[in-house]
CSV table of C-alpha atoms in Angstrom, one decimal:
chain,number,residue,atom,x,y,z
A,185,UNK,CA,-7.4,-3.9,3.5
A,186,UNK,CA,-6.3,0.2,3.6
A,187,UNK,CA,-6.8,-0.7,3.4
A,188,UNK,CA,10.7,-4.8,3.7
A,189,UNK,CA,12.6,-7.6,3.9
A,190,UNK,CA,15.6,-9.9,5.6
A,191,UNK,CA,16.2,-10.2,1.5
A,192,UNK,CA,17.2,-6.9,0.9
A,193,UNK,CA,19.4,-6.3,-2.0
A,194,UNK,CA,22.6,-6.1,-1.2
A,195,UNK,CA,22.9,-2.2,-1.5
A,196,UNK,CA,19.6,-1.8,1.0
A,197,UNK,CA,21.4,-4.3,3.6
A,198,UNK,CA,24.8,-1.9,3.1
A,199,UNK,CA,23.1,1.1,4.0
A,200,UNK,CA,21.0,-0.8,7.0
A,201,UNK,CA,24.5,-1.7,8.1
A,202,UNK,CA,26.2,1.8,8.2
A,203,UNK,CA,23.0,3.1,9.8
A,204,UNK,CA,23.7,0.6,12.7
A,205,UNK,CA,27.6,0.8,12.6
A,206,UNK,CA,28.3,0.1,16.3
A,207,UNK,CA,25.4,-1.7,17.1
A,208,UNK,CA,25.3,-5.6,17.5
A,209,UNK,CA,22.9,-6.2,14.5
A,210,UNK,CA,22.2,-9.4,16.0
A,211,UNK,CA,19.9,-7.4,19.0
A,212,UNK,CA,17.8,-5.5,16.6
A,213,UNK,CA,14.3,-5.8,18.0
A,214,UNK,CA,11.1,-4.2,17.5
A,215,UNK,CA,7.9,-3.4,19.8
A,216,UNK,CA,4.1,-4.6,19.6
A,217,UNK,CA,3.2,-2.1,22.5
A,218,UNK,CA,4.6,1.7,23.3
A,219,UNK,CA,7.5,1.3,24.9
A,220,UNK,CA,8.5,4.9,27.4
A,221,UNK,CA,12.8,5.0,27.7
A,222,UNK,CA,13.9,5.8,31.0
A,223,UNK,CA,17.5,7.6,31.9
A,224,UNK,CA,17.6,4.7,34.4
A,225,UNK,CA,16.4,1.3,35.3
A,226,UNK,CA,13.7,2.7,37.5
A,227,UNK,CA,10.3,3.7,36.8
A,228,UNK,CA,10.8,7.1,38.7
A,229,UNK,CA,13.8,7.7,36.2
A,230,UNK,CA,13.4,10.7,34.0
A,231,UNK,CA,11.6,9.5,30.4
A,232,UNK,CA,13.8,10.5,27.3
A,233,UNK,CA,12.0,9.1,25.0
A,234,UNK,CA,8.7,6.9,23.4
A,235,UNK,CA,9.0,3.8,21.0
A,236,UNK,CA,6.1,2.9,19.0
A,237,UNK,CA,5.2,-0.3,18.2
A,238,UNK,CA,6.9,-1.0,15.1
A,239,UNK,CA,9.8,1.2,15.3
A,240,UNK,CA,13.1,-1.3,16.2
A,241,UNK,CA,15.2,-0.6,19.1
A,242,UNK,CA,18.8,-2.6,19.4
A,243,UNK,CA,18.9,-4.3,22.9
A,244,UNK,CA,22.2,-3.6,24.7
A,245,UNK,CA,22.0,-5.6,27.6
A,246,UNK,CA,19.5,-7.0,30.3
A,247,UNK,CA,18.7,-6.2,34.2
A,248,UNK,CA,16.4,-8.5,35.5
A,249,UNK,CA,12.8,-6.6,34.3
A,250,UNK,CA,14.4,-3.9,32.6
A,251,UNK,CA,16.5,-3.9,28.9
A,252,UNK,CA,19.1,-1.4,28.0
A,253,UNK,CA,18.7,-0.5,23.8
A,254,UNK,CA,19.3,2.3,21.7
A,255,UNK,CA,15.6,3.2,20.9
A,256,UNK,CA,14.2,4.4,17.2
A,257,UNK,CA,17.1,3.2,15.5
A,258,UNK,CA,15.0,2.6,12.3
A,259,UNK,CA,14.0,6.4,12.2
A,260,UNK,CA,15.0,8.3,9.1
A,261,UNK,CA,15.6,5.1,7.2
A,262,UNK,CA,12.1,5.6,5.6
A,263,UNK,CA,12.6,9.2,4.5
A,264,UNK,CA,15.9,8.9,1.7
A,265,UNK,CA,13.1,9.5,-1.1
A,266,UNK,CA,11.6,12.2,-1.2
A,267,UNK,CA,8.4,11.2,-2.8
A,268,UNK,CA,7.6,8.9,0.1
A,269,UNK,CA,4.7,10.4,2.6
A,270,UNK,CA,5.9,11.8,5.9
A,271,UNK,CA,4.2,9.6,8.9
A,272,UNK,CA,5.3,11.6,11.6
A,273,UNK,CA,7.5,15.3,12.2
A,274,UNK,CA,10.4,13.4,13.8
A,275,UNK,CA,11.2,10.9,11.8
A,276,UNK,CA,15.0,11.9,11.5
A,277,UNK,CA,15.8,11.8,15.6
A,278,UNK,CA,18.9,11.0,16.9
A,279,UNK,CA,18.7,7.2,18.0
A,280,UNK,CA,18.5,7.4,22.3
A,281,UNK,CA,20.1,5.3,24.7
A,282,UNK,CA,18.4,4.2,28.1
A,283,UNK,CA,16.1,1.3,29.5
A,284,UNK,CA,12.1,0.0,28.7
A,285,UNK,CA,10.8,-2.7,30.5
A,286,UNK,CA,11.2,-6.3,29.3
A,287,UNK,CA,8.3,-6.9,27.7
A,288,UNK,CA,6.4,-6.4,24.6
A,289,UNK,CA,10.1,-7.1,22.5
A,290,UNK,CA,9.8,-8.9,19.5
A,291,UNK,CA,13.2,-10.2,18.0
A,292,UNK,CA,13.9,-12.3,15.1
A,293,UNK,CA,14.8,-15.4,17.8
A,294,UNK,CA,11.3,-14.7,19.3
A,295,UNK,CA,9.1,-18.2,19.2
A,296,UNK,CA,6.3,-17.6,17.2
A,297,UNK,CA,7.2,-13.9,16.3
A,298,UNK,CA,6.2,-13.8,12.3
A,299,UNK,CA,2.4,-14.3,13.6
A,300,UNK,CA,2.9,-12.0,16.6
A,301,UNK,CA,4.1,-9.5,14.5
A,302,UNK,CA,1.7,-10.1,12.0
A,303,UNK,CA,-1.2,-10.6,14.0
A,304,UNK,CA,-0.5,-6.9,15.8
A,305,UNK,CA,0.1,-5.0,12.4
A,306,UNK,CA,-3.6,-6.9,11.4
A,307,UNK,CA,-5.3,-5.8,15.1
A,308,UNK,CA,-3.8,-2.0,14.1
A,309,UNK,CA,-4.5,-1.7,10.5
A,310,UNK,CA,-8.2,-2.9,11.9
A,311,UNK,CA,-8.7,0.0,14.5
A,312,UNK,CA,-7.0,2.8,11.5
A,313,UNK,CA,-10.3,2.2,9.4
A,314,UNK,CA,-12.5,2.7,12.3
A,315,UNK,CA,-13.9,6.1,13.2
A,316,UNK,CA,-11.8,8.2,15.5
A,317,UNK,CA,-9.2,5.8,14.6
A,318,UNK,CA,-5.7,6.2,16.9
A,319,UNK,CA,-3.2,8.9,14.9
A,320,UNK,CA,-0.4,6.2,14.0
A,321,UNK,CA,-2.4,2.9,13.9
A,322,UNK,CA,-1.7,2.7,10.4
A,323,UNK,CA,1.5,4.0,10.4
A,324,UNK,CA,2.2,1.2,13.2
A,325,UNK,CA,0.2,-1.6,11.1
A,326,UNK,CA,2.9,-0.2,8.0
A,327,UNK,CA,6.1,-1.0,10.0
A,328,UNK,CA,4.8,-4.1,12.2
A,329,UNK,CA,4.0,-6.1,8.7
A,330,UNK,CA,7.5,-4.9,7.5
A,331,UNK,CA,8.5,-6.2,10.5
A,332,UNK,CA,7.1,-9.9,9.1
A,333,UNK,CA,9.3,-9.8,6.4
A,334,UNK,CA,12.4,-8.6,7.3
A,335,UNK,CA,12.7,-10.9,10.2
A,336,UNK,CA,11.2,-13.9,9.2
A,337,UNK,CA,11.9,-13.4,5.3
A,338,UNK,CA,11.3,-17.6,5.3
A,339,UNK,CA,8.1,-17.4,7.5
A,340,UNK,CA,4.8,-18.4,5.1
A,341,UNK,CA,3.6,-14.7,6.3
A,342,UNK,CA,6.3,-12.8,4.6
A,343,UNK,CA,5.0,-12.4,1.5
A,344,UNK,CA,1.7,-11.1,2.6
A,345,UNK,CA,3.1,-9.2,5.2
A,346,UNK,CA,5.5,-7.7,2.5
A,347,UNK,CA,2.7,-6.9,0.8
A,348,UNK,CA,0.1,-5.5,3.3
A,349,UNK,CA,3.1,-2.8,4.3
A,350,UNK,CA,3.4,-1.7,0.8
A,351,UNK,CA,-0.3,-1.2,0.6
A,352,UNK,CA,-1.2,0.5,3.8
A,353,UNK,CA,2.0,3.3,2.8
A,354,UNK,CA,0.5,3.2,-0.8
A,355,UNK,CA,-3.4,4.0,0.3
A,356,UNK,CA,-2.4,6.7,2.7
A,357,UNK,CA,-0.5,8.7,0.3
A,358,UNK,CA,-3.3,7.8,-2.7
A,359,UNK,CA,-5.2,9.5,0.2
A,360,UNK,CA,-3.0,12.6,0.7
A,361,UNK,CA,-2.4,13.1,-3.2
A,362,UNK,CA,-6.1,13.1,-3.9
A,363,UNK,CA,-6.5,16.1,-1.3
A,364,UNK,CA,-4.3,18.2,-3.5
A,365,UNK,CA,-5.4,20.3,-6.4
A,366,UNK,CA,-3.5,18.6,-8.6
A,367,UNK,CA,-5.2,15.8,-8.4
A,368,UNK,CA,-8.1,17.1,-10.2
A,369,UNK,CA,-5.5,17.6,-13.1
A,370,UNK,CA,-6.0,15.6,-16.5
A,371,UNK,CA,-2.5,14.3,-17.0
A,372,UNK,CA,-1.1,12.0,-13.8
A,373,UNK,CA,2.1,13.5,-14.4
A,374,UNK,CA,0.7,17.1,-12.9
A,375,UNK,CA,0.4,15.3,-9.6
A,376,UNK,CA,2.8,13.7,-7.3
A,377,UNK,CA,3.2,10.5,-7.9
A,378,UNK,CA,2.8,7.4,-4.9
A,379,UNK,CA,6.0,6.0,-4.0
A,380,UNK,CA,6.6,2.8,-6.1
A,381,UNK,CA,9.3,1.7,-4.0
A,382,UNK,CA,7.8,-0.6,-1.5
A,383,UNK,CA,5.3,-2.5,-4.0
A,384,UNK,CA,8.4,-2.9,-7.1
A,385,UNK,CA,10.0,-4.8,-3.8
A,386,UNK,CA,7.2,-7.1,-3.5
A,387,UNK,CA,6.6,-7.7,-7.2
A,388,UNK,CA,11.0,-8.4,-7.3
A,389,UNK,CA,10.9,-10.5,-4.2
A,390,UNK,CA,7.8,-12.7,-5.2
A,391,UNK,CA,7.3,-12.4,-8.8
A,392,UNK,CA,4.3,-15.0,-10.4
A,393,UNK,CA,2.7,-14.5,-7.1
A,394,UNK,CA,-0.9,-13.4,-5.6
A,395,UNK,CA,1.0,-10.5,-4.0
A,396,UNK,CA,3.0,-9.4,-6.9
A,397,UNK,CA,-0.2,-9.2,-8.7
A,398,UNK,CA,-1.9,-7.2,-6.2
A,399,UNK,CA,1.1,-4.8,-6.3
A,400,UNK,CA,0.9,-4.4,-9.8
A,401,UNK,CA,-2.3,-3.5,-9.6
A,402,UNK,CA,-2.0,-0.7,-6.9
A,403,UNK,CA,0.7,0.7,-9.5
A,404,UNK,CA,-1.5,1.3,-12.0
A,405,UNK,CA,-2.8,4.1,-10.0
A,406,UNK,CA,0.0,6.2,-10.9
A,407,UNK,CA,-1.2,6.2,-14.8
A,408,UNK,CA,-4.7,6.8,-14.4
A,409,UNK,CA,-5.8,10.4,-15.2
A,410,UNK,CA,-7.1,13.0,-11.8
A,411,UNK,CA,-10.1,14.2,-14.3
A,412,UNK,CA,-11.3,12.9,-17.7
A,413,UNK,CA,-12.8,16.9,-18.5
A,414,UNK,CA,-15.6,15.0,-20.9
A,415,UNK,CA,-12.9,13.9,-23.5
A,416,UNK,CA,-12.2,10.4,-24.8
A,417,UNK,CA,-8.2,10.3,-24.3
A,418,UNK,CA,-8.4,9.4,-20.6
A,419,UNK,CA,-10.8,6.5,-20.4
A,420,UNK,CA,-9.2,5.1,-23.5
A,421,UNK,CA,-5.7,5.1,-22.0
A,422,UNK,CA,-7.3,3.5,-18.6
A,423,UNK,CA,-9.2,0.7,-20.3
A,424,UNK,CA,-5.7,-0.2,-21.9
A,425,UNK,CA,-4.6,-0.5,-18.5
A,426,UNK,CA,-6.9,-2.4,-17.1
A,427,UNK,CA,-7.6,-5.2,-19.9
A,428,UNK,CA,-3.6,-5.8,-20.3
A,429,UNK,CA,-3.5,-6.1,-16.6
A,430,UNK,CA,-6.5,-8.5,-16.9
A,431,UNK,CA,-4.9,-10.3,-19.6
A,432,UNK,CA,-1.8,-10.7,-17.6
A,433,UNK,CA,-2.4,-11.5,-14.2
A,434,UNK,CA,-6.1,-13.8,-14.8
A,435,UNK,CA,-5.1,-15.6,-11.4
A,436,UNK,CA,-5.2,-12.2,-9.9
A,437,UNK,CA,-7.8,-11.5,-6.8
A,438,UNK,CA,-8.0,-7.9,-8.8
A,439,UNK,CA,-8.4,-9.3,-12.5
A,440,UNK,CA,-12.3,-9.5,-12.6
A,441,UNK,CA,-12.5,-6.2,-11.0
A,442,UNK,CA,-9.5,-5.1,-14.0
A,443,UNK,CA,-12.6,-6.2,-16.3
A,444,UNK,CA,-14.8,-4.3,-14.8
A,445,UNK,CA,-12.9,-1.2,-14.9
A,446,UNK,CA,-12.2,-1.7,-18.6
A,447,UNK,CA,-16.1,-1.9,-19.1
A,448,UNK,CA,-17.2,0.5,-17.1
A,449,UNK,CA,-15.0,2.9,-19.4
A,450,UNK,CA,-15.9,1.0,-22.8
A,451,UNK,CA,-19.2,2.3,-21.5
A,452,UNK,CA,-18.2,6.1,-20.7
A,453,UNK,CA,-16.4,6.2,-24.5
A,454,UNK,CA,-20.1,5.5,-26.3
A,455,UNK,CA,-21.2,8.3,-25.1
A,456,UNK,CA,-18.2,10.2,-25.5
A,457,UNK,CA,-17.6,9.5,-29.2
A,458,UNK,CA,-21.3,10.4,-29.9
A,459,UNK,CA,-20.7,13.7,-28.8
A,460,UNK,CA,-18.0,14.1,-30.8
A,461,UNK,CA,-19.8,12.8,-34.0
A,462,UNK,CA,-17.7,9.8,-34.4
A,463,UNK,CA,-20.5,7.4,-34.5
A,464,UNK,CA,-18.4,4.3,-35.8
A,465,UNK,CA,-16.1,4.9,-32.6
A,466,UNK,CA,-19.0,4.2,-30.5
A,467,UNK,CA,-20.5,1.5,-31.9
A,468,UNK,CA,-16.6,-0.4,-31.7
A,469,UNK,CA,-16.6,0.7,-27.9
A,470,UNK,CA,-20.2,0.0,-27.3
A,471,UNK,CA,-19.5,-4.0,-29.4
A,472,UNK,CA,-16.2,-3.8,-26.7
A,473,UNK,CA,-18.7,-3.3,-23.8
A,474,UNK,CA,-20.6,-6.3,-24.6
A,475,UNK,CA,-17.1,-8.5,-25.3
A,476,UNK,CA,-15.9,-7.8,-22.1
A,477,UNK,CA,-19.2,-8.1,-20.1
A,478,UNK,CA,-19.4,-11.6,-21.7
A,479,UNK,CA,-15.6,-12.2,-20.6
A,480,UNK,CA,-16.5,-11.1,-17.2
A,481,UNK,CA,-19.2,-13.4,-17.5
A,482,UNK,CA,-17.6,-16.4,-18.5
A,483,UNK,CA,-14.6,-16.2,-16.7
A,484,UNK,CA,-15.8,-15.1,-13.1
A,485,UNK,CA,-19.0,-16.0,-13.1
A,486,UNK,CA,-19.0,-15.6,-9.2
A,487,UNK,CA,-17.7,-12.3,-9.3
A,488,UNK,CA,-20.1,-9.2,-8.5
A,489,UNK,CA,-18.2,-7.3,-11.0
A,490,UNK,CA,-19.2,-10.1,-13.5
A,491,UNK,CA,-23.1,-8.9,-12.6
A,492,UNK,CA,-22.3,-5.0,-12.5
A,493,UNK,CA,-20.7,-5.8,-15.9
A,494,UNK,CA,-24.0,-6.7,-17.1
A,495,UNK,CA,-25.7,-4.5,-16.0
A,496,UNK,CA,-23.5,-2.0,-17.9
A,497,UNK,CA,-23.9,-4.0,-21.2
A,498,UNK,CA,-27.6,-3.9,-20.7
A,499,UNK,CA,-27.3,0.4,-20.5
A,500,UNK,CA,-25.3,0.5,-23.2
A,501,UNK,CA,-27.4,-1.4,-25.5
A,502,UNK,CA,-30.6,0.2,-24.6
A,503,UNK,CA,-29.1,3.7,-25.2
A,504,UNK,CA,-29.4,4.6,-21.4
A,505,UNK,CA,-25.7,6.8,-21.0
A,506,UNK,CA,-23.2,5.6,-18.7
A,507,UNK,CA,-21.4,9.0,-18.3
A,508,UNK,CA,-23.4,12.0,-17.5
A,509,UNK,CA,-26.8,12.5,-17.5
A,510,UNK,CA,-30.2,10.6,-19.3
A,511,UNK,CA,-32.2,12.8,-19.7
A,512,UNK,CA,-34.6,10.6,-21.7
């Protein structure tokens, strides 16, 4: 995996609904194919205009293979925060009004739409991890999932597909941040911070869940440190994190791979506190290194974290550094 909803609050569905003021709400639609708007009903017709495939369009009226819609009439709505990541330069155009041809149209009435939907954002989230992947095929897998939820909020997919939106957005701008040179800067507030908005709607929507656990622990990338510069504070702090996530969400696809993390820097802090002379700090983390392996151990004992775990134990209690260099 990079790899928002028919529930809405009630303030989110209020601003949906003066976006669409004069539109029949009941037509919204979205497309699983680009879609090219002609002036006219014709395919020699002048083209105003390209929908993307998970970008909604409100259907006006029908003529026998062609539809009359207002096209893009979702654009903008993603942009009110400005600490979300910009997909593409014209994301605030001016809805257009002309005909596509009848197909590809997925509508909340459609038979069998949730796994349509579903199944496309899946095919396009596939080909945006592949080399010389398409330019919006994650952007496209982003809105499709949305797509899931906010049409088919009672479909068993929502959830998931609620989800799987929030994370595609959520890697692509981890992916953007990290490019910046404040993201080699020790303090996480220095650096932008992802959008939380999209994954705090998951974790409201379907709290106790898998997915709310998964979102929680995409969140904790906005606390985690850009570089530890050799000191203690950091990995301290981010073993916190990850053991109280551990500790919270056990059911969690993510909570032996929490473990791990917590180890991994259990591991990094011997070492540190030895060079700082505090030799009774490192013998605590070193004793928390082998705690937590044996957690891993006897928790997920399937797990490959639960192995890599060990593996770190066995370093630590040979001697053999787990941060920087043995030069033994």
């Amino acid at each position: 995996m990079l790899v928002v909803g028919a529930a809405w609050s009630a303030q989110a569905q209020k601003k949906s609904k003066d976006k669409m003021s004069g539109y029949d709400r009941s037509a919204r639609a979205t497309m699983v194919h680009p879609a090219i708007v002609y002036t006219a009903a014709d395919d020699n017709a002048q083209h105003i205009d390209e929908v993307d495939p998970g970008h909604e369009v409100v259907v006006m009226e029908h003529n026998g293979a062609w539809v009359r819609v207002f096209a893009n009439t979702d654009k903008g709505d993603d942009q009110e925060d400005r600490s979300k990541p910009e997909f593409s330069a014209d994301e605030n155009a001016t809805p257009a009004s002309g005909w596509i041809h009848d197909k590809g149209i997925v509508t909340p009435a459609t038979p069998n739409g949730d796994a349509i939907l579903y199944g496309s954002a899946a095919n396009y989230e596939e080909e945006a991890t592949r080399p010389h992947a398409p330019k919006d095929a994650a952007e496209e897998a982003h809105l499709l999932y949305r797509r899931v939820a906010e049409y088919y909020p009672d479909s068993p997919l929502a959830a998931e597909a609620l989800f799987r939106s929030a994370d595609v957005r959520w890697q692509l701008d981890k992916a953007d941040i990290s490019t910046l040179p404040s993201a080699k800067e020790q303090e996480a507030y220095l650096r932008p911070e992802i959008y939380e908005g999209e994954m705090q709607k998951v974790t409201k929507l379907y709290p106790n869940s898998k997915f709310a656990a998964l979102a929680a622990y995409d969140l904790i990338d906005n606390k985690l440190c850009g570089d530890w510069q050799g000191l203690p504070k950091c990995p301290e702090m981010e073993a916190g994190l990850y053991q109280k996530y551990a500790d919270r969400y056990p059911d969690s696809p993510k909570a032996a791979e929490a473990l791990y993390e917590a180890t991994y820097r259990e591991g990094v802090l011997v070492e540190m506190y030895l060079v700082e002379e505090e030799k009774k700090r490192s013998d605590a983390a070193a004793a928390n290194v082998q705690g937590l392996a044996s957690e891993l151990k006897q928790r997920y004992p399937q797990s490959d974290y639960a192995a890599r775990a060990a593996s770190i134990a066995y370093h630590v209690a040979q001697g053999i550094p787990i941060y920087g260099n043995d030069r033994n």
